[in-house]
mmCIF file of C-alpha atoms in Angstrom:
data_model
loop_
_atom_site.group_PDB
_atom_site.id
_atom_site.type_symbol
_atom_site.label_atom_id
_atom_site.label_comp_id
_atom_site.label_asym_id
_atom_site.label_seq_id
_atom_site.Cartn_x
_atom_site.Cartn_y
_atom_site.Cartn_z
ATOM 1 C CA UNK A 1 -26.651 -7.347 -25.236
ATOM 2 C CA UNK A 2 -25.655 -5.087 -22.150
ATOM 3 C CA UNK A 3 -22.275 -2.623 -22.851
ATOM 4 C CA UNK A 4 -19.431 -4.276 -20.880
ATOM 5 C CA UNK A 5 -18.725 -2.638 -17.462
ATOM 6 C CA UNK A 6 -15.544 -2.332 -15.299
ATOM 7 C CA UNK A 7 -15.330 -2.486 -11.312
ATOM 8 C CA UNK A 8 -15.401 0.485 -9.470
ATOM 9 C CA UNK A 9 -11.547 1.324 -9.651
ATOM 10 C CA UNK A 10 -9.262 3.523 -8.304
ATOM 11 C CA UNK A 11 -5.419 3.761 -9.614
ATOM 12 C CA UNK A 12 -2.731 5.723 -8.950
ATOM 13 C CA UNK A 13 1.410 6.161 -8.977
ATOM 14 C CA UNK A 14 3.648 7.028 -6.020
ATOM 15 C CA UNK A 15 7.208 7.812 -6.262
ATOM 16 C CA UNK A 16 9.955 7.320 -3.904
ATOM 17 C CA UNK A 17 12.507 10.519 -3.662
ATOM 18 C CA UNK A 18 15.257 11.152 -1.475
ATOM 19 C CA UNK A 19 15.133 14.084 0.957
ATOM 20 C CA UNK A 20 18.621 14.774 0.211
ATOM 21 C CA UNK A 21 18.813 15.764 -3.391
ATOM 22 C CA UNK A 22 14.974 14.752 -4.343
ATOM 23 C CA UNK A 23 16.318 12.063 -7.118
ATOM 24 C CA UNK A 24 13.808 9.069 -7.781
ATOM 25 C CA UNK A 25 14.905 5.966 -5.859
ATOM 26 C CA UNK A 26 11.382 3.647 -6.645
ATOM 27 C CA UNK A 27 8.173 4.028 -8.229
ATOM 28 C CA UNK A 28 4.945 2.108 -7.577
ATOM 29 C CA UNK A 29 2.078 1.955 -9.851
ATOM 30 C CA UNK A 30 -1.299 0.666 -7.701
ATOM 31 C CA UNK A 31 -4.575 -0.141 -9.022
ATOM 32 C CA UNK A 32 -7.948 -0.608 -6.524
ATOM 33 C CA UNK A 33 -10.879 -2.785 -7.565
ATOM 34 C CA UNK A 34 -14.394 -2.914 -5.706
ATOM 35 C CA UNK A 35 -16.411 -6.373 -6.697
ATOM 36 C CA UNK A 36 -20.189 -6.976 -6.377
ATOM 37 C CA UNK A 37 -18.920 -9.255 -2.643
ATOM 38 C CA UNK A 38 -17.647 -5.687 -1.396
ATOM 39 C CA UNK A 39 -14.123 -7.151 -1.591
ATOM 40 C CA UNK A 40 -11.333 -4.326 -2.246
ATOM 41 C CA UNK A 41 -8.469 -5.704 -4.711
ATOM 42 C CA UNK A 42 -4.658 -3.594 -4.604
ATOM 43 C CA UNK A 43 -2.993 -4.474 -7.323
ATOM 44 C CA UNK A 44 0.757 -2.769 -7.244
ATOM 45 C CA UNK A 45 3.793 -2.944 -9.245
ATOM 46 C CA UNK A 46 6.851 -1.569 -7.421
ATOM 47 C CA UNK A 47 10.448 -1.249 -8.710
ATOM 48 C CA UNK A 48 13.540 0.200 -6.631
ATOM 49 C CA UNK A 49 17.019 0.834 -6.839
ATOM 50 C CA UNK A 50 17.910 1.921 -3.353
ATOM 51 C CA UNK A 51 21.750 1.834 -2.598
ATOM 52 C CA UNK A 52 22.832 -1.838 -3.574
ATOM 53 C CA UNK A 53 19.444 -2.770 -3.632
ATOM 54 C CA UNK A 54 17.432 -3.604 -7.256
ATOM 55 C CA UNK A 55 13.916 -4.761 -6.247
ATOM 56 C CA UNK A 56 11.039 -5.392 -8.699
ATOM 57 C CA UNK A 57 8.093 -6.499 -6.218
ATOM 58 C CA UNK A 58 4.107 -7.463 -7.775
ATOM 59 C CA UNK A 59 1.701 -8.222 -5.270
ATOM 60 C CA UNK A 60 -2.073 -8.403 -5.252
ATOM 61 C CA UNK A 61 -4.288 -8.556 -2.105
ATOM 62 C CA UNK A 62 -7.895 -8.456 -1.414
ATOM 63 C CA UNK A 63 -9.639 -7.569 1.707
ATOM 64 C CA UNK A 64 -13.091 -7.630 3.423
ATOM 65 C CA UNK A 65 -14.864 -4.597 4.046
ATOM 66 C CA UNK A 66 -13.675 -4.514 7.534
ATOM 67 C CA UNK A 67 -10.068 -4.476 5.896
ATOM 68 C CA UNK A 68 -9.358 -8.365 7.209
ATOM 69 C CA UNK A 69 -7.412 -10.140 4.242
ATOM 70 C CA UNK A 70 -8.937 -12.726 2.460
ATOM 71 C CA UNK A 71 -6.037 -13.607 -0.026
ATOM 72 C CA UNK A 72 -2.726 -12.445 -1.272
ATOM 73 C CA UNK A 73 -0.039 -13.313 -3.964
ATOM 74 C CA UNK A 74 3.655 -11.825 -4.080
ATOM 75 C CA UNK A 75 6.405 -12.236 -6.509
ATOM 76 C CA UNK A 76 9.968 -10.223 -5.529
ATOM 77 C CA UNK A 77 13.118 -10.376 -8.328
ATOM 78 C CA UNK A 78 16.101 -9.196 -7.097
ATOM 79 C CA UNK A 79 19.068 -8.099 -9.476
ATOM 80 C CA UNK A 80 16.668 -8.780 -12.484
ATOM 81 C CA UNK A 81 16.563 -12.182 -10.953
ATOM 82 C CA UNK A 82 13.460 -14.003 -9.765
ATOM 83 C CA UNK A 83 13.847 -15.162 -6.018
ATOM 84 C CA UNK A 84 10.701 -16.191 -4.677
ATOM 85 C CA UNK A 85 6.602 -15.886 -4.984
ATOM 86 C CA UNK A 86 4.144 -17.142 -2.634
ATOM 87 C CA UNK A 87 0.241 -17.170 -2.670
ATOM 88 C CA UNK A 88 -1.610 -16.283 0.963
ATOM 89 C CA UNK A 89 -4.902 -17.217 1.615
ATOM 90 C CA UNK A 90 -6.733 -15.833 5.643
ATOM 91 C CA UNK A 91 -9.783 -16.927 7.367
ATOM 92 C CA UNK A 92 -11.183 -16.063 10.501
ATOM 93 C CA UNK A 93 -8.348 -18.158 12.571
ATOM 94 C CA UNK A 94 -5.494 -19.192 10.176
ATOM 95 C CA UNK A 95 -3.246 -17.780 7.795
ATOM 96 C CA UNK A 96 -1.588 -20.059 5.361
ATOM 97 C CA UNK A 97 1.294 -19.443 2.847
ATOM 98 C CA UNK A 98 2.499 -21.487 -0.202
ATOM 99 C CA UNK A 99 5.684 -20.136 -1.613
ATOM 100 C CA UNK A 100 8.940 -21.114 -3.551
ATOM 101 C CA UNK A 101 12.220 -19.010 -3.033
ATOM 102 C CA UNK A 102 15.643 -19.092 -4.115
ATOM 103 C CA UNK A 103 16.769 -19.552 -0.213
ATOM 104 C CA UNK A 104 14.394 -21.362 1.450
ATOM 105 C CA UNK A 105 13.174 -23.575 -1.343
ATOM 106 C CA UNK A 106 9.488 -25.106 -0.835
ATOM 107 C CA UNK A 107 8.207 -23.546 2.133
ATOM 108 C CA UNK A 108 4.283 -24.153 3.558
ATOM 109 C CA UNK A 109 3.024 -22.204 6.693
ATOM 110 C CA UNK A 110 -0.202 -22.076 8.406
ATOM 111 C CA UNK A 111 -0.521 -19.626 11.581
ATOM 112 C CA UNK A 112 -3.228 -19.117 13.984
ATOM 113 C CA UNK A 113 -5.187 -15.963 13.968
ATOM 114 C CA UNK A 114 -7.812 -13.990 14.907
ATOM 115 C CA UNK A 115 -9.913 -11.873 13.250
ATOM 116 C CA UNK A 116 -9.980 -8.846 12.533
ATOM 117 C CA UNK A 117 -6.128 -9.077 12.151
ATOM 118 C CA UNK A 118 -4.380 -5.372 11.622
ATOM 119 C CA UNK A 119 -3.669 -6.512 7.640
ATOM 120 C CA UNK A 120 -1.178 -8.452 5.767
ATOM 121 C CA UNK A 121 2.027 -6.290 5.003
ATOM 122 C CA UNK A 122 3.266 -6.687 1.103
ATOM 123 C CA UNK A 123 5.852 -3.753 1.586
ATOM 124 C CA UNK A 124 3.936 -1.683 -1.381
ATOM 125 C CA UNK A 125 3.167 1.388 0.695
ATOM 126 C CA UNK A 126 -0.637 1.662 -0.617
ATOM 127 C CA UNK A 127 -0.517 -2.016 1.411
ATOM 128 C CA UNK A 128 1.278 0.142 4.112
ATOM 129 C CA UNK A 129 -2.229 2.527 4.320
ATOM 130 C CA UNK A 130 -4.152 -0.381 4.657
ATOM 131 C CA UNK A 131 -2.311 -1.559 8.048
ATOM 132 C CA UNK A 132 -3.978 1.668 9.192
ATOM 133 C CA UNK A 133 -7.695 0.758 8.194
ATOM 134 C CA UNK A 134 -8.774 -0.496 11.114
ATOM 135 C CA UNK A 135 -6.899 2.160 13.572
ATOM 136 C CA UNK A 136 -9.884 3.861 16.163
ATOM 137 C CA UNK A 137 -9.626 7.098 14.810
ATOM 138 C CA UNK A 138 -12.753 8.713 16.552
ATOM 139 C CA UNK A 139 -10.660 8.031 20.111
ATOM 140 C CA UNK A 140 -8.841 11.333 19.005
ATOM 141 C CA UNK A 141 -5.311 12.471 18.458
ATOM 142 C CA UNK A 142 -2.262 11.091 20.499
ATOM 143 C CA UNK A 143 -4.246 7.749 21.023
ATOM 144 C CA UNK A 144 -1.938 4.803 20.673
ATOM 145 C CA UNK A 145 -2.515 0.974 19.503
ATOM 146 C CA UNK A 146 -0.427 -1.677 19.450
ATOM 147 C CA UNK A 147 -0.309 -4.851 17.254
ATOM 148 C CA UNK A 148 1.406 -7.564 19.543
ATOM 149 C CA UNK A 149 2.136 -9.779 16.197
ATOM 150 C CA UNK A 150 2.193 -7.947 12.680
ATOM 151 C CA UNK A 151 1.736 -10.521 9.699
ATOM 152 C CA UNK A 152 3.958 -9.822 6.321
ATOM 153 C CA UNK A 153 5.659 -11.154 3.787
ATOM 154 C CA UNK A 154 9.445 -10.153 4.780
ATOM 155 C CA UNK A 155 11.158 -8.448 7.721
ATOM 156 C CA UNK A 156 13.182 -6.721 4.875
ATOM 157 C CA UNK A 157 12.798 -3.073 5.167
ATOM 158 C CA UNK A 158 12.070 -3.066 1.063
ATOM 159 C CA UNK A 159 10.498 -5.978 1.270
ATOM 160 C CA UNK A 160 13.123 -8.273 -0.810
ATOM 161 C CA UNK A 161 13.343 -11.488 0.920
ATOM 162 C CA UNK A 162 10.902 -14.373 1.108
ATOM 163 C CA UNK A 163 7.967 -14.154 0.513
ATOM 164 C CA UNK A 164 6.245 -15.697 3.651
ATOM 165 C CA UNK A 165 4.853 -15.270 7.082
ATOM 166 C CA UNK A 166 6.652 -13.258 8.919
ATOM 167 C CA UNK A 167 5.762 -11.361 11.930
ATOM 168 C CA UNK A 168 6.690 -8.377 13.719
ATOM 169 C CA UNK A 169 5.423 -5.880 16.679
ATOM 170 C CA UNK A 170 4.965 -2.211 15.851
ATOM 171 C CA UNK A 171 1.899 -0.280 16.766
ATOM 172 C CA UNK A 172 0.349 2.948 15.392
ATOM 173 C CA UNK A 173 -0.184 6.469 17.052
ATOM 174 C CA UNK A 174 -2.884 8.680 15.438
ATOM 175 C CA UNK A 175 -0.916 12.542 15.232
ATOM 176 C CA UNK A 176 -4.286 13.815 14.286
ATOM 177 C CA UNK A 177 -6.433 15.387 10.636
ATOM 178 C CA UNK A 178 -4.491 16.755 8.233
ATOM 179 C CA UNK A 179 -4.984 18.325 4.468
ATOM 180 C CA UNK A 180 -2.103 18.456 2.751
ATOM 181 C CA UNK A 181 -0.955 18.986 -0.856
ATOM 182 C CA UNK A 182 0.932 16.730 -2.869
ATOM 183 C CA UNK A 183 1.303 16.054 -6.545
ATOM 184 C CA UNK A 184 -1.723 14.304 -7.717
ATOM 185 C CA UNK A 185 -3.863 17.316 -5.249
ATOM 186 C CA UNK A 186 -5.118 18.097 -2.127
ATOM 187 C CA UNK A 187 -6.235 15.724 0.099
ATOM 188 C CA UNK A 188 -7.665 15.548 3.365
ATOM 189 C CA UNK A 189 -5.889 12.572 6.152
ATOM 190 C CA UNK A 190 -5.199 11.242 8.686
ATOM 191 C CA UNK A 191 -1.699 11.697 9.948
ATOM 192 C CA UNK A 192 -0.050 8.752 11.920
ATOM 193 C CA UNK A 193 2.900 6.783 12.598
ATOM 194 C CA UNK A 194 4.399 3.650 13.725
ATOM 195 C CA UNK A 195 5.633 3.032 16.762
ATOM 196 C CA UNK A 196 7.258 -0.186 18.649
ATOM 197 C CA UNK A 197 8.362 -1.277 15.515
ATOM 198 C CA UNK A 198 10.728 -4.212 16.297
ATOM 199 C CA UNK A 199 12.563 -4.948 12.753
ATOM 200 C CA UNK A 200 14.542 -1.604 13.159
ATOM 201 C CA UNK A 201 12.976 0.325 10.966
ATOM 202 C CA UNK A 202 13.573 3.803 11.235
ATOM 203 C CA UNK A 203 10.748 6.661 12.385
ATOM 204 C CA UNK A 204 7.875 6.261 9.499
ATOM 205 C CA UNK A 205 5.203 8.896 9.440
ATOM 206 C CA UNK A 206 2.291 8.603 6.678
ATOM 207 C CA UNK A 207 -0.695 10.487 5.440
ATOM 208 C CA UNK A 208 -3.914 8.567 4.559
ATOM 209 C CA UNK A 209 -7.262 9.631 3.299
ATOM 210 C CA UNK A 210 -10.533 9.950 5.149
ATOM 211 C CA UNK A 211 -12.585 8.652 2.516
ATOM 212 C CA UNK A 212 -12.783 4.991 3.625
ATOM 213 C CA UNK A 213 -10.242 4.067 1.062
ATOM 214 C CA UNK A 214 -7.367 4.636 2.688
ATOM 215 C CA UNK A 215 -5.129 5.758 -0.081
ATOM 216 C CA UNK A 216 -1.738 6.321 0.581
ATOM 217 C CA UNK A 217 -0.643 10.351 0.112
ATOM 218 C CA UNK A 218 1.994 10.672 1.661
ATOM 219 C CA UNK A 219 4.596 8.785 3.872
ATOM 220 C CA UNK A 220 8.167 10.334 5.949
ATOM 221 C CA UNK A 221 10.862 7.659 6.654
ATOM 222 C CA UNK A 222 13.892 8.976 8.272
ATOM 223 C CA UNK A 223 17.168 7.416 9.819
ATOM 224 C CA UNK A 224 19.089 5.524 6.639
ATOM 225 C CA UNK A 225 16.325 5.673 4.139
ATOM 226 C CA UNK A 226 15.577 9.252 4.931
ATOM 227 C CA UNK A 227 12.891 9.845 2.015
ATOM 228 C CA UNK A 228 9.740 11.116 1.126
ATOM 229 C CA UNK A 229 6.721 8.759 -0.847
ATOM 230 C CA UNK A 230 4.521 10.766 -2.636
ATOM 231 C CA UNK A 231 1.095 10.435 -4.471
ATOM 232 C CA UNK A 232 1.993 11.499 -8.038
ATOM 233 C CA UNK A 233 -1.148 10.645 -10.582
ATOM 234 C CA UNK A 234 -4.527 9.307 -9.326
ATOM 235 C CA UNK A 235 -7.767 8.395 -11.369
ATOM 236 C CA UNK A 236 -11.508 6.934 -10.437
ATOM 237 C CA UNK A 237 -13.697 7.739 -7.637
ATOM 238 C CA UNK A 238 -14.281 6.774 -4.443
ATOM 239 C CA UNK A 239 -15.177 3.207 -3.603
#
């Protein structure tokens, strides 16, 4: 008999300070799997006590190689309270949600699409890094791209309502290679941010890797929020 083998995995923590006095406002705990189809699985746990705000988010997604989401599943609890989950599923020209919430009730959604879409937003910021997969880096620094209609879960800015499709319009601009140095090492990114965004969100800068795996290293949101996310621990190879 053959010794038991594991995916190709990646996993890592990020943690959520304020720029103010650096306290801990959220932590997310992420896991990456590679399977034998070439589809990438993010697996994250994220919990956050921001102002008023007491979020405990899971979501799992898996995308194609070319970063287009095949599938997703999201359960939010709010105030230790369970409010809604949904399950996601995309092909070439539809996306379709199935989901149960403490607002809405029974909700079922299917949206035309195209493909590649940018990604499907679940609000953990590792998902965040994958909205940038697909971005044309080799046109250079100061290029700019925008994403007339930006599938996710919730408009919320921490993700805490729904879950199901929502859209919004943002785009990215590429600020240009970067290696910085965070907790879990030094890394070597590409800088961006969005732009356009049209659920007032506040100016959002993140760091990704070049590696093809787009992990999430670091990410800048200012205005209300006004905090820094952070790669803390990270394990496993490149996929």
């Amino acid at each position: 008999m053959s010794a038991f083998e594991l995916l190709p995995r990646r996993q890592g923590r990020i943690e959520y300070r304020s720029r103010q006095d650096g306290g801990v406002w959220g932590v997310e705990e992420w896991r990456m799997t590679r399977g034998g189809d070439g589809l990438r699985v993010l697996s994250a746990h994220c919990e956050m006590r921001f102002g008023k705000d007491w979020v405990v988010r899971d979501s799992t997604q898996s995308a194609h190689p070319d970063y287009h989401p095949k599938d997703a599943f999201v359960r939010i609890m709010r105030d230790g309270e369970v409010t809604g989950s949904g399950w996601f599923s995309f092909t070439d020209d539809e996306a379709i949600c199935e989901s149960v919430t403490r607002d809405e009730g029974r909700i079922s959604q299917r949206f035309p699409i195209r493909r590649p879409i940018r990604g499907f937003g679940m609000h953990a910021v590792q998902s965040d890094a994958w909205l940038a997969a697909a971005f044309p880096y080799e046109k250079g620094a100061g290029h700019v791209q925008f994403f007339g209609r930006n599938l996710m879960h919730s408009t919320h800015h921490f993700g805490a309502t729904g879950p199901f499709i929502a859209t919004t319009g943002s785009g990215l601009e590429y600020v240009g290679p970067e290696t910085i140095d965070v907790a879990a090492g030094r890394f070597d990114c590409h800088r961006i941010r969005f732009v356009g965004l049209t659920n007032d969100h506040p100016e959002y800068h993140l760091w990704v890797t070049r590696d093809g795996d787009f992990l999430y290293v670091k990410g800048v949101v200012e205005g209300y929020i006004d905090s820094v996310f952070e790669l803390t621990e990270l394990s496993g190879d490149p996929l």
